[in-house]
mmCIF file of C-alpha atoms in Angstrom:
data_model
loop_
_atom_site.group_PDB
_atom_site.id
_atom_site.type_symbol
_atom_site.label_atom_id
_atom_site.label_comp_id
_atom_site.label_asym_id
_atom_site.label_seq_id
_atom_site.Cartn_x
_atom_site.Cartn_y
_atom_site.Cartn_z
ATOM 1 C CA MET A 523 -0.018 0.007 0.060
ATOM 2 C CA THR A 524 1.367 3.571 -1.095
ATOM 3 C CA GLN A 525 2.112 5.689 1.967
ATOM 4 C CA ALA A 526 0.159 8.946 1.806
ATOM 5 C CA ILE A 527 2.067 12.012 1.315
ATOM 6 C CA PRO A 528 1.809 14.760 3.928
ATOM 7 C CA ARG A 529 -0.503 17.432 2.540
ATOM 8 C CA HIS A 530 1.853 20.193 3.704
ATOM 9 C CA ILE A 531 4.937 18.950 1.630
ATOM 10 C CA LEU A 532 3.713 20.476 -1.881
ATOM 11 C CA PRO A 533 2.584 23.896 -0.171
ATOM 12 C CA VAL A 534 6.049 24.098 1.498
ATOM 13 C CA LEU A 535 7.984 23.140 -1.569
ATOM 14 C CA VAL A 536 6.113 25.731 -3.716
ATOM 15 C CA THR A 537 6.739 28.350 -1.159
ATOM 16 C CA ALA A 538 10.394 27.498 -0.717
ATOM 17 C CA GLN A 539 10.823 27.562 -4.461
ATOM 18 C CA PHE A 540 9.080 30.914 -4.837
ATOM 19 C CA ALA A 541 11.214 32.376 -1.960
ATOM 20 C CA GLY A 542 14.628 31.065 -3.181
ATOM 21 C CA THR A 543 14.139 31.878 -6.743
ATOM 22 C CA SER A 544 13.082 35.508 -5.976
ATOM 23 C CA LEU A 545 16.939 36.123 -5.813
ATOM 24 C CA TRP A 546 16.988 35.768 -9.481
ATOM 25 C CA PHE A 547 15.931 39.457 -10.327
ATOM 26 C CA ALA A 548 16.695 41.144 -6.989
ATOM 27 C CA VAL A 549 19.128 43.425 -8.568
ATOM 28 C CA ASN A 550 17.208 44.080 -11.661
ATOM 29 C CA ALA A 551 14.158 45.317 -9.871
ATOM 30 C CA VAL A 552 16.131 48.008 -8.232
ATOM 31 C CA MET A 553 18.242 49.080 -11.376
ATOM 32 C CA PRO A 554 16.012 52.125 -12.149
ATOM 33 C CA ASP A 555 16.784 53.333 -8.765
ATOM 34 C CA LEU A 556 20.481 52.638 -8.952
ATOM 35 C CA GLN A 557 20.893 54.161 -12.258
ATOM 36 C CA ARG A 558 19.320 57.409 -11.030
ATOM 37 C CA GLU A 559 21.420 57.729 -7.813
ATOM 38 C CA LEU A 560 24.714 56.369 -9.176
ATOM 39 C CA GLY A 561 24.517 57.641 -12.622
ATOM 40 C CA TRP A 562 25.062 54.197 -14.424
ATOM 41 C CA PRO A 563 23.748 53.888 -18.043
ATOM 42 C CA ALA A 564 20.617 51.859 -19.071
ATOM 43 C CA SER A 565 22.988 49.196 -20.382
ATOM 44 C CA ALA A 566 24.183 48.337 -17.117
ATOM 45 C CA VAL A 567 21.430 45.931 -16.537
ATOM 46 C CA GLY A 568 22.475 43.746 -19.410
ATOM 47 C CA PRO A 569 25.875 42.494 -17.861
ATOM 48 C CA LEU A 570 24.305 42.122 -14.416
ATOM 49 C CA THR A 571 21.610 39.829 -15.867
ATOM 50 C CA SER A 572 24.244 37.955 -17.970
ATOM 51 C CA SER A 573 26.528 37.631 -15.178
ATOM 52 C CA LEU A 574 23.903 35.741 -13.124
ATOM 53 C CA GLN A 575 22.840 33.519 -15.926
ATOM 54 C CA PHE A 576 26.444 32.608 -16.665
ATOM 55 C CA GLY A 577 26.702 31.810 -12.876
ATOM 56 C CA PHE A 578 23.726 29.547 -12.985
ATOM 57 C CA ILE A 579 25.135 27.762 -16.030
ATOM 58 C CA VAL A 580 28.480 27.154 -14.460
ATOM 59 C CA GLY A 581 26.850 26.091 -11.081
ATOM 60 C CA THR A 582 24.276 23.840 -12.904
ATOM 61 C CA LEU A 583 27.274 22.145 -14.850
ATOM 62 C CA VAL A 584 29.289 21.670 -11.584
ATOM 63 C CA PHE A 585 26.432 20.406 -9.845
ATOM 64 C CA ALA A 586 25.510 17.934 -12.626
ATOM 65 C CA LEU A 587 29.167 16.686 -13.319
ATOM 66 C CA LEU A 588 29.973 16.146 -9.415
ATOM 67 C CA ALA A 589 26.287 14.728 -9.058
ATOM 68 C CA ILE A 590 25.682 17.033 -5.840
ATOM 69 C CA ALA A 591 21.994 16.652 -5.767
ATOM 70 C CA ASP A 592 22.248 12.968 -6.122
ATOM 71 C CA ARG A 593 25.269 12.323 -3.644
ATOM 72 C CA PHE A 594 24.030 14.596 -0.800
ATOM 73 C CA ALA A 595 20.582 15.059 0.682
ATOM 74 C CA PRO A 596 18.654 17.509 -1.372
ATOM 75 C CA ARG A 597 17.147 19.200 1.495
ATOM 76 C CA ARG A 598 20.506 20.126 2.899
ATOM 77 C CA VAL A 599 21.732 21.139 -0.575
ATOM 78 C CA PHE A 600 18.808 23.401 -0.934
ATOM 79 C CA LEU A 601 19.226 24.960 2.608
ATOM 80 C CA PHE A 602 22.935 25.418 1.934
ATOM 81 C CA CYS A 603 22.208 27.107 -1.402
ATOM 82 C CA ALA A 604 19.402 29.328 -0.180
ATOM 83 C CA LEU A 605 21.393 30.775 2.583
ATOM 84 C CA ALA A 606 24.422 31.146 0.527
ATOM 85 C CA GLY A 607 22.390 32.958 -2.200
ATOM 86 C CA ALA A 608 20.828 35.095 0.431
ATOM 87 C CA ALA A 609 24.320 35.921 1.637
ATOM 88 C CA CYS A 610 25.652 36.884 -1.974
ATOM 89 C CA THR A 611 22.406 39.177 -2.224
ATOM 90 C CA VAL A 612 23.694 41.065 1.114
ATOM 91 C CA GLY A 613 27.027 41.305 -0.335
ATOM 92 C CA ALA A 614 25.627 42.971 -3.454
ATOM 93 C CA TRP A 615 23.677 45.265 -1.216
ATOM 94 C CA ALA A 616 26.816 46.241 0.913
ATOM 95 C CA MET A 617 29.040 46.683 -2.355
ATOM 96 C CA VAL A 618 26.251 47.936 -4.687
ATOM 97 C CA ARG A 619 28.280 51.088 -5.602
ATOM 98 C CA GLN A 620 31.014 49.224 -6.884
ATOM 99 C CA TYR A 621 29.981 47.755 -10.150
ATOM 100 C CA GLU A 622 32.745 45.131 -10.883
ATOM 101 C CA ALA A 623 32.025 43.758 -7.261
ATOM 102 C CA LEU A 624 28.210 43.575 -8.078
ATOM 103 C CA LEU A 625 29.003 41.596 -11.246
ATOM 104 C CA VAL A 626 30.846 39.133 -8.982
ATOM 105 C CA TRP A 627 28.020 38.793 -6.462
ATOM 106 C CA ARG A 628 25.378 38.392 -9.121
ATOM 107 C CA PHE A 629 27.614 35.743 -10.703
ATOM 108 C CA LEU A 630 27.891 33.815 -7.467
ATOM 109 C CA THR A 631 24.229 34.187 -6.686
ATOM 110 C CA GLY A 632 23.660 32.222 -9.972
ATOM 111 C CA VAL A 633 25.920 29.510 -8.975
ATOM 112 C CA PHE A 634 24.000 28.991 -5.834
ATOM 113 C CA LEU A 635 20.669 29.176 -7.613
ATOM 114 C CA ALA A 636 21.925 25.901 -9.259
ATOM 115 C CA GLY A 637 21.126 24.314 -5.901
ATOM 116 C CA ILE A 638 17.529 25.659 -5.699
ATOM 117 C CA TYR A 639 15.653 25.543 -8.850
ATOM 118 C CA PRO A 640 16.847 22.025 -10.217
ATOM 119 C CA VAL A 641 17.087 20.760 -6.546
ATOM 120 C CA GLY A 642 13.620 21.740 -5.777
ATOM 121 C CA MET A 643 12.265 19.605 -8.790
ATOM 122 C CA LYS A 644 14.372 16.589 -7.520
ATOM 123 C CA ILE A 645 12.790 16.745 -4.045
ATOM 124 C CA ALA A 646 9.202 16.868 -5.719
ATOM 125 C CA ALA A 647 10.334 13.921 -7.944
ATOM 126 C CA GLN A 648 11.153 11.975 -4.936
ATOM 127 C CA TRP A 649 7.760 12.704 -3.469
ATOM 128 C CA TYR A 650 5.405 12.380 -6.293
ATOM 129 C CA THR A 651 6.203 9.284 -8.267
ATOM 130 C CA ARG A 652 2.480 9.908 -9.337
ATOM 131 C CA GLY A 653 1.179 13.122 -10.180
ATOM 132 C CA LEU A 654 4.592 14.552 -10.815
ATOM 133 C CA GLY A 655 3.306 16.666 -13.905
ATOM 134 C CA GLY A 656 0.728 18.529 -11.339
ATOM 135 C CA ALA A 657 3.370 19.027 -8.491
ATOM 136 C CA LEU A 658 5.997 20.384 -11.040
ATOM 137 C CA GLY A 659 3.125 22.601 -12.487
ATOM 138 C CA LEU A 660 2.709 24.402 -9.277
ATOM 139 C CA LEU A 661 6.414 24.279 -8.422
ATOM 140 C CA ILE A 662 7.446 25.804 -11.557
ATOM 141 C CA GLY A 663 4.700 28.230 -11.516
ATOM 142 C CA ALA A 664 6.119 29.606 -8.482
ATOM 143 C CA LEU A 665 9.342 30.057 -10.224
ATOM 144 C CA VAL A 666 7.597 31.956 -13.048
ATOM 145 C CA LEU A 667 5.515 34.107 -10.691
ATOM 146 C CA GLY A 668 8.765 34.761 -8.668
ATOM 147 C CA SER A 669 10.547 35.950 -11.977
ATOM 148 C CA ALA A 670 7.731 38.120 -13.140
ATOM 149 C CA SER A 671 7.640 39.890 -9.671
ATOM 150 C CA ALA A 672 10.600 41.945 -10.672
ATOM 151 C CA HIS A 673 8.397 43.927 -12.765
ATOM 152 C CA ALA A 674 5.820 44.524 -9.972
ATOM 153 C CA LEU A 675 8.940 45.272 -7.730
ATOM 154 C CA ARG A 676 10.020 47.812 -10.330
ATOM 155 C CA ALA A 677 6.499 49.380 -10.481
ATOM 156 C CA LEU A 678 6.582 49.592 -6.513
ATOM 157 C CA SER A 679 10.284 50.753 -6.429
ATOM 158 C CA GLY A 680 9.077 54.444 -6.241
ATOM 159 C CA THR A 681 7.472 53.792 -2.662
ATOM 160 C CA LEU A 682 9.959 51.238 -1.426
ATOM 161 C CA PRO A 683 13.609 52.184 -0.914
ATOM 162 C CA TRP A 684 15.971 49.992 -2.918
ATOM 163 C CA PRO A 685 17.926 48.773 0.087
ATOM 164 C CA THR A 686 14.537 47.531 1.694
ATOM 165 C CA LEU A 687 13.814 45.596 -1.349
ATOM 166 C CA MET A 688 17.259 43.882 -1.819
ATOM 167 C CA LEU A 689 17.479 42.856 1.851
ATOM 168 C CA GLY A 690 13.956 41.720 2.017
ATOM 169 C CA VAL A 691 14.484 39.460 -1.003
ATOM 170 C CA ALA A 692 17.586 38.010 0.738
ATOM 171 C CA ALA A 693 15.416 37.356 3.981
ATOM 172 C CA LEU A 694 12.872 35.765 1.884
ATOM 173 C CA ALA A 695 15.173 33.445 0.252
ATOM 174 C CA ALA A 696 16.769 32.301 3.435
ATOM 175 C CA ALA A 697 13.461 31.706 5.110
ATOM 176 C CA GLY A 698 12.491 29.650 2.099
ATOM 177 C CA GLY A 699 15.376 27.331 2.803
ATOM 178 C CA LEU A 700 14.891 27.184 6.445
ATOM 179 C CA LEU A 701 11.149 26.475 5.914
ATOM 180 C CA LEU A 702 11.911 23.474 3.561
ATOM 181 C CA PHE A 703 14.691 21.916 5.727
ATOM 182 C CA PHE A 704 12.831 22.189 9.185
ATOM 183 C CA THR A 705 9.233 21.403 8.020
ATOM 184 C CA THR A 706 9.731 18.480 5.794
ATOM 185 C CA HIS A 707 11.791 15.249 6.030
ATOM 186 C CA ASP A 708 13.364 12.807 3.051
ATOM 187 C CA ALA A 709 10.467 11.043 0.884
ATOM 188 C CA PRO A 710 10.193 7.516 2.399
ATOM 189 C CA HIS A 711 10.776 5.952 -1.006
ATOM 190 C CA ALA A 712 13.715 8.247 -2.148
ATOM 191 C CA HIS A 713 16.282 6.477 -4.141
ATOM 192 C CA ALA A 714 19.544 5.802 -2.252
ATOM 193 C CA ARG A 715 22.040 8.371 -2.633
ATOM 194 C CA VAL A 716 25.022 7.232 -4.998
ATOM 195 C CA THR A 717 28.657 7.615 -4.047
ATOM 196 C CA THR A 718 30.290 7.667 -7.386
ATOM 197 C CA LEU A 719 29.941 10.133 -10.511
ATOM 198 C CA GLN A 720 27.308 9.271 -12.725
ATOM 199 C CA TRP A 721 28.685 9.792 -16.068
ATOM 200 C CA ARG A 722 26.896 6.979 -18.011
ATOM 201 C CA ALA A 723 23.527 8.400 -16.324
ATOM 202 C CA LEU A 724 24.291 11.918 -17.634
ATOM 203 C CA ALA A 725 24.889 10.388 -21.210
ATOM 204 C CA THR A 726 21.226 9.418 -21.224
ATOM 205 C CA VAL A 727 20.534 13.043 -22.287
ATOM 206 C CA TRP A 728 21.456 11.764 -25.596
ATOM 207 C CA THR A 729 21.656 7.949 -25.815
ATOM 208 C CA ASP A 730 18.171 7.372 -24.376
ATOM 209 C CA ALA A 731 15.524 8.123 -26.990
ATOM 210 C CA ARG A 732 12.821 9.158 -24.529
ATOM 211 C CA VAL A 733 15.119 11.376 -22.498
ATOM 212 C CA ARG A 734 16.437 12.940 -25.679
ATOM 213 C CA ALA A 735 12.932 13.737 -26.985
ATOM 214 C CA SER A 736 12.062 15.729 -23.731
ATOM 215 C CA VAL A 737 15.379 17.202 -23.458
ATOM 216 C CA LEU A 738 15.386 18.493 -27.086
ATOM 217 C CA GLY A 739 11.787 19.708 -26.562
ATOM 218 C CA TYR A 740 12.888 21.524 -23.629
ATOM 219 C CA PHE A 741 16.032 23.084 -25.504
ATOM 220 C CA GLY A 742 13.373 24.511 -27.946
ATOM 221 C CA HIS A 743 11.339 25.832 -25.380
ATOM 222 C CA MET A 744 14.335 27.653 -23.819
ATOM 223 C CA TRP A 745 15.338 29.222 -27.134
ATOM 224 C CA GLU A 746 11.995 31.149 -26.940
ATOM 225 C CA LEU A 747 11.133 31.559 -23.281
ATOM 226 C CA TYR A 748 13.803 34.041 -21.827
ATOM 227 C CA THR A 749 14.110 36.011 -25.023
ATOM 228 C CA MET A 750 10.603 36.580 -25.103
ATOM 229 C CA TRP A 751 10.779 37.747 -21.401
ATOM 230 C CA VAL A 752 13.282 40.161 -22.376
ATOM 231 C CA MET A 753 11.416 41.520 -25.408
ATOM 232 C CA VAL A 754 7.844 41.754 -23.752
ATOM 233 C CA PRO A 755 8.895 45.216 -21.983
ATOM 234 C CA LEU A 756 9.972 46.291 -25.477
ATOM 235 C CA VAL A 757 6.700 45.339 -27.250
ATOM 236 C CA LEU A 758 4.758 46.898 -24.207
ATOM 237 C CA ALA A 759 6.778 49.981 -24.602
ATOM 238 C CA THR A 760 5.123 50.659 -27.908
ATOM 239 C CA ARG A 761 1.977 51.725 -26.055
ATOM 240 C CA LEU A 762 2.905 52.087 -22.203
ATOM 241 C CA GLN A 763 5.728 53.576 -20.060
ATOM 242 C CA GLY A 764 6.614 53.724 -16.619
ATOM 243 C CA ALA A 765 4.603 52.041 -13.615
ATOM 244 C CA GLU A 766 1.939 51.104 -16.123
ATOM 245 C CA LEU A 767 4.322 49.126 -18.410
ATOM 246 C CA SER A 768 5.961 47.494 -15.423
ATOM 247 C CA TRP A 769 2.490 46.304 -14.195
ATOM 248 C CA ALA A 770 1.581 45.108 -17.644
ATOM 249 C CA ALA A 771 4.772 43.161 -17.950
ATOM 250 C CA PHE A 772 4.115 41.530 -14.415
ATOM 251 C CA TRP A 773 0.745 40.396 -15.641
ATOM 252 C CA VAL A 774 1.771 39.211 -18.934
ATOM 253 C CA LEU A 775 4.936 37.092 -17.798
ATOM 254 C CA GLY A 776 2.968 36.376 -14.494
ATOM 255 C CA ALA A 777 0.128 34.485 -16.652
ATOM 256 C CA GLY A 778 2.819 31.836 -17.057
ATOM 257 C CA ALA A 779 2.188 30.511 -13.488
ATOM 258 C CA PHE A 780 -1.449 29.822 -14.618
ATOM 259 C CA GLY A 781 -0.233 27.980 -17.838
ATOM 260 C CA CYS A 782 2.177 25.813 -15.346
ATOM 261 C CA ALA A 783 -0.563 25.121 -12.801
ATOM 262 C CA ALA A 784 -3.380 24.378 -15.450
ATOM 263 C CA GLY A 785 -0.976 22.341 -17.738
ATOM 264 C CA GLY A 786 -0.107 20.297 -14.660
ATOM 265 C CA TRP A 787 -3.696 19.478 -13.842
ATOM 266 C CA VAL A 788 -4.537 18.781 -17.525
ATOM 267 C CA ALA A 789 -1.373 16.460 -17.801
ATOM 268 C CA GLN A 790 -2.692 14.078 -15.188
ATOM 269 C CA ARG A 791 -5.545 13.200 -17.482
ATOM 270 C CA TRP A 792 -4.227 13.876 -20.859
ATOM 271 C CA GLY A 793 -0.275 13.299 -20.460
ATOM 272 C CA SER A 794 2.551 15.409 -20.169
ATOM 273 C CA ALA A 795 4.057 15.021 -23.727
ATOM 274 C CA ARG A 796 0.592 16.102 -25.391
ATOM 275 C CA VAL A 797 0.323 19.034 -22.887
ATOM 276 C CA ALA A 798 3.786 20.207 -23.396
ATOM 277 C CA SER A 799 3.589 19.953 -27.112
ATOM 278 C CA ALA A 800 0.094 21.920 -27.165
ATOM 279 C CA GLN A 801 1.513 24.692 -25.235
ATOM 280 C CA LEU A 802 4.815 24.863 -27.221
ATOM 281 C CA ALA A 803 2.725 24.915 -30.620
ATOM 282 C CA THR A 804 0.817 27.703 -29.314
ATOM 283 C CA SER A 805 3.405 29.687 -28.044
ATOM 284 C CA GLY A 806 5.140 29.131 -31.382
ATOM 285 C CA LEU A 807 1.891 30.397 -33.212
ATOM 286 C CA CYS A 808 2.181 33.367 -31.001
ATOM 287 C CA CYS A 809 5.590 34.132 -32.258
ATOM 288 C CA LEU A 810 4.420 33.867 -35.977
ATOM 289 C CA ALA A 811 1.379 36.200 -35.199
ATOM 290 C CA THR A 812 3.529 39.021 -34.028
ATOM 291 C CA PRO A 813 3.638 41.041 -37.387
ATOM 292 C CA VAL A 814 -0.287 40.884 -37.620
ATOM 293 C CA VAL A 815 -1.134 41.631 -33.882
ATOM 294 C CA ILE A 816 1.703 44.097 -32.650
ATOM 295 C CA ASP A 817 -0.170 46.977 -34.144
ATOM 296 C CA ALA A 818 -3.788 45.635 -33.527
ATOM 297 C CA PRO A 819 -6.579 46.981 -31.371
ATOM 298 C CA ALA A 820 -5.803 47.021 -27.724
ATOM 299 C CA LEU A 821 -8.141 43.874 -26.812
ATOM 300 C CA LEU A 822 -6.413 41.746 -29.406
ATOM 301 C CA PHE A 823 -2.922 43.084 -28.506
ATOM 302 C CA TYR A 824 -3.064 42.545 -24.984
ATOM 303 C CA GLY A 825 -5.006 39.069 -25.393
ATOM 304 C CA TRP A 826 -2.152 37.936 -27.577
ATOM 305 C CA LEU A 827 0.455 38.751 -25.077
ATOM 306 C CA VAL A 828 -1.276 37.190 -22.141
ATOM 307 C CA LEU A 829 -1.855 33.921 -24.223
ATOM 308 C CA TRP A 830 1.816 34.051 -25.155
ATOM 309 C CA GLY A 831 2.719 34.456 -21.553
ATOM 310 C CA ILE A 832 0.604 31.599 -20.581
ATOM 311 C CA THR A 833 1.892 29.101 -22.982
ATOM 312 C CA VAL A 834 5.447 30.133 -23.262
ATOM 313 C CA SER A 835 6.114 29.129 -19.612
ATOM 314 C CA GLY A 836 3.297 26.535 -19.232
ATOM 315 C CA ASP A 837 5.155 23.751 -21.008
ATOM 316 C CA SER A 838 8.324 23.848 -18.905
ATOM 317 C CA PRO A 839 6.965 21.638 -15.911
ATOM 318 C CA GLN A 840 5.902 18.908 -18.288
ATOM 319 C CA PHE A 841 9.346 18.581 -20.158
ATOM 320 C CA SER A 842 10.875 18.327 -16.509
ATOM 321 C CA THR A 843 8.386 15.669 -15.673
ATOM 322 C CA LEU A 844 9.119 13.580 -18.783
ATOM 323 C CA THR A 845 12.990 14.036 -18.167
ATOM 324 C CA ALA A 846 12.687 13.160 -14.633
ATOM 325 C CA ARG A 847 10.341 9.932 -15.199
ATOM 326 C CA ASN A 848 12.870 8.625 -18.037
ATOM 327 C CA ALA A 849 16.115 9.345 -16.511
ATOM 328 C CA PRO A 850 17.843 6.881 -14.389
ATOM 329 C CA PRO A 851 16.532 7.007 -11.001
ATOM 330 C CA GLN A 852 19.764 7.470 -9.297
ATOM 331 C CA ALA A 853 20.668 10.426 -11.116
ATOM 332 C CA VAL A 854 17.562 12.338 -11.611
ATOM 333 C CA GLY A 855 18.823 15.412 -9.867
ATOM 334 C CA SER A 856 22.068 15.390 -12.064
ATOM 335 C CA VAL A 857 20.335 14.866 -15.350
ATOM 336 C CA LEU A 858 17.806 17.637 -14.555
ATOM 337 C CA THR A 859 20.621 19.996 -13.472
ATOM 338 C CA LEU A 860 22.655 19.244 -16.725
ATOM 339 C CA THR A 861 19.694 19.773 -18.820
ATOM 340 C CA ASN A 862 19.077 23.206 -17.048
ATOM 341 C CA SER A 863 22.735 24.119 -17.853
ATOM 342 C CA ILE A 864 22.481 23.529 -21.501
ATOM 343 C CA GLY A 865 19.152 25.074 -21.631
ATOM 344 C CA PHE A 866 20.052 28.255 -20.103
ATOM 345 C CA GLY A 867 23.274 28.425 -22.236
ATOM 346 C CA ILE A 868 20.978 28.287 -25.257
ATOM 347 C CA SER A 869 18.604 31.180 -23.733
ATOM 348 C CA ILE A 870 21.719 33.436 -23.426
ATOM 349 C CA VAL A 871 22.645 33.059 -27.123
ATOM 350 C CA SER A 872 19.003 33.648 -28.110
ATOM 351 C CA ILE A 873 18.844 36.655 -25.878
ATOM 352 C CA LEU A 874 22.228 38.103 -27.279
ATOM 353 C CA LEU A 875 21.129 37.445 -30.883
ATOM 354 C CA PHE A 876 17.627 39.094 -30.803
ATOM 355 C CA VAL A 877 18.705 41.975 -28.568
ATOM 356 C CA SER A 878 21.396 42.958 -30.937
ATOM 357 C CA LEU A 879 19.100 42.446 -33.946
ATOM 358 C CA ALA A 880 16.319 44.415 -32.425
ATOM 359 C CA GLU A 881 18.502 47.552 -32.959
ATOM 360 C CA THR A 882 18.234 47.287 -36.866
ATOM 361 C CA ILE A 883 15.110 44.896 -37.351
ATOM 362 C CA SER A 884 11.557 45.829 -36.311
ATOM 363 C CA LEU A 885 9.846 43.533 -33.608
ATOM 364 C CA GLY A 886 7.251 42.613 -36.026
ATOM 365 C CA ALA A 887 9.668 41.224 -38.408
ATOM 366 C CA LEU A 888 12.273 39.974 -35.718
ATOM 367 C CA LEU A 889 9.975 37.980 -33.160
ATOM 368 C CA PRO A 890 8.732 35.321 -35.539
ATOM 369 C CA TRP A 891 12.027 33.898 -35.814
ATOM 370 C CA LEU A 892 11.717 32.755 -32.144
ATOM 371 C CA ALA A 893 9.275 30.047 -33.491
ATOM 372 C CA LEU A 894 12.304 27.991 -34.661
ATOM 373 C CA GLY A 895 12.662 26.935 -30.947
ATOM 374 C CA PRO A 896 9.100 25.687 -30.804
ATOM 375 C CA ALA A 897 9.451 23.944 -34.130
ATOM 376 C CA LEU A 898 12.558 21.868 -33.105
ATOM 377 C CA GLY A 899 10.822 20.991 -29.842
ATOM 378 C CA LEU A 900 7.640 19.929 -31.600
ATOM 379 C CA TRP A 901 9.637 17.562 -33.978
ATOM 380 C CA ALA A 902 11.639 16.219 -31.059
ATOM 381 C CA MET A 903 8.633 15.394 -29.031
ATOM 382 C CA ALA A 904 6.726 13.630 -31.852
ATOM 383 C CA ARG A 905 7.773 10.127 -30.395
ATOM 384 C CA LEU A 906 6.438 10.848 -26.861
ATOM 385 C CA VAL A 907 3.204 12.261 -28.075
ATOM 386 C CA ARG A 908 2.608 9.190 -30.319
ATOM 387 C CA GLU A 909 3.499 6.640 -27.436
ATOM 388 C CA GLU A 910 1.024 8.622 -25.199
ATOM 389 C CA ARG A 911 -1.817 8.456 -27.938
ATOM 390 C CA GLN A 912 -1.110 4.606 -28.157
ATOM 391 C CA LYS A 913 -1.199 4.111 -24.555
ATOM 392 C CA VAL A 914 -4.662 5.841 -24.286
ATOM 393 C CA THR A 915 -6.015 3.989 -27.283
ATOM 394 C CA GLY A 916 -4.634 0.818 -25.628
ATOM 395 C CA PHE A 917 -6.829 1.447 -22.483
ATOM 396 C CA ARG A 918 -10.017 1.872 -24.540
#
């Protein structure tokens, strides 16, 4: 008989994940204030964002190659990284006037985020051997909402001083790590921790057809996701400015949390591969629709952006669910972490490419090319979608 999962596990996981990943955009949210106070150019936010992304890539690569999340108790890894990430944000606050030091602190924050986002998914996979798609839908939905909250913080920055925001985010991350560690315990059926590096297991990202399908689908998703997030304020700036723009960006990107949660609910009845592919196809169509709707009436314009915000994020939990289900049980944490590392590397290439091209190419002509990612993802996922359909047909 399967042991019942305590009801508080998922709410604690979701809360801790939201708190921990709030570190991601802590500095970005206060950049307008720092630029006014310190005289930094608008371009200063780019290197700060990239330094954290590079730190996350380095961190996830190291965590994957050393099998950190599979060799040590995930709760302890999550706690250590949440406290270390919070300390880095305090360091950034203390040395905020030194731009080079701020770059280093943000890089280190990215490194420690590698022990929060993927490790949170590993903990969920240990507890929810069934219904993992729904659990990860809520978990990654919290990440999406936490990321989008940077725009809400920016809208509020006129009323809250930037030191309060930075230190508040640091305290929130530390509290998330402590909450997870002290109010939960290891899953009773968690796979025994490994003592050696899992090179062969990591290779399943390419050698196992099912793992390869979900991983390539995720890579196509990552080509689109973060570039779309970067471009949304530029699209909104054609109609809005100031706090109105920031609030609109929050609602558009935050809508992805609904896509994650609703997608997780549907996946328990329809299958993760079909849900991921349906959302990926919809977001790809939103890319292609840009030339038609970017100058459309307000209702169609904002409806398009919200639909894009819902679907561009909503497929992510199901890609992680499929990878976690098909990866070797003893190396789920390492495989997820390696996949994150490569995926974020792809996102940086996409961001740098599209941001540079946006200087000379109109958004209406440029954004449709984001659909190349979803097209690759749909091609890669065809096998898993076909298997799910056959499985449903076999039960009838």
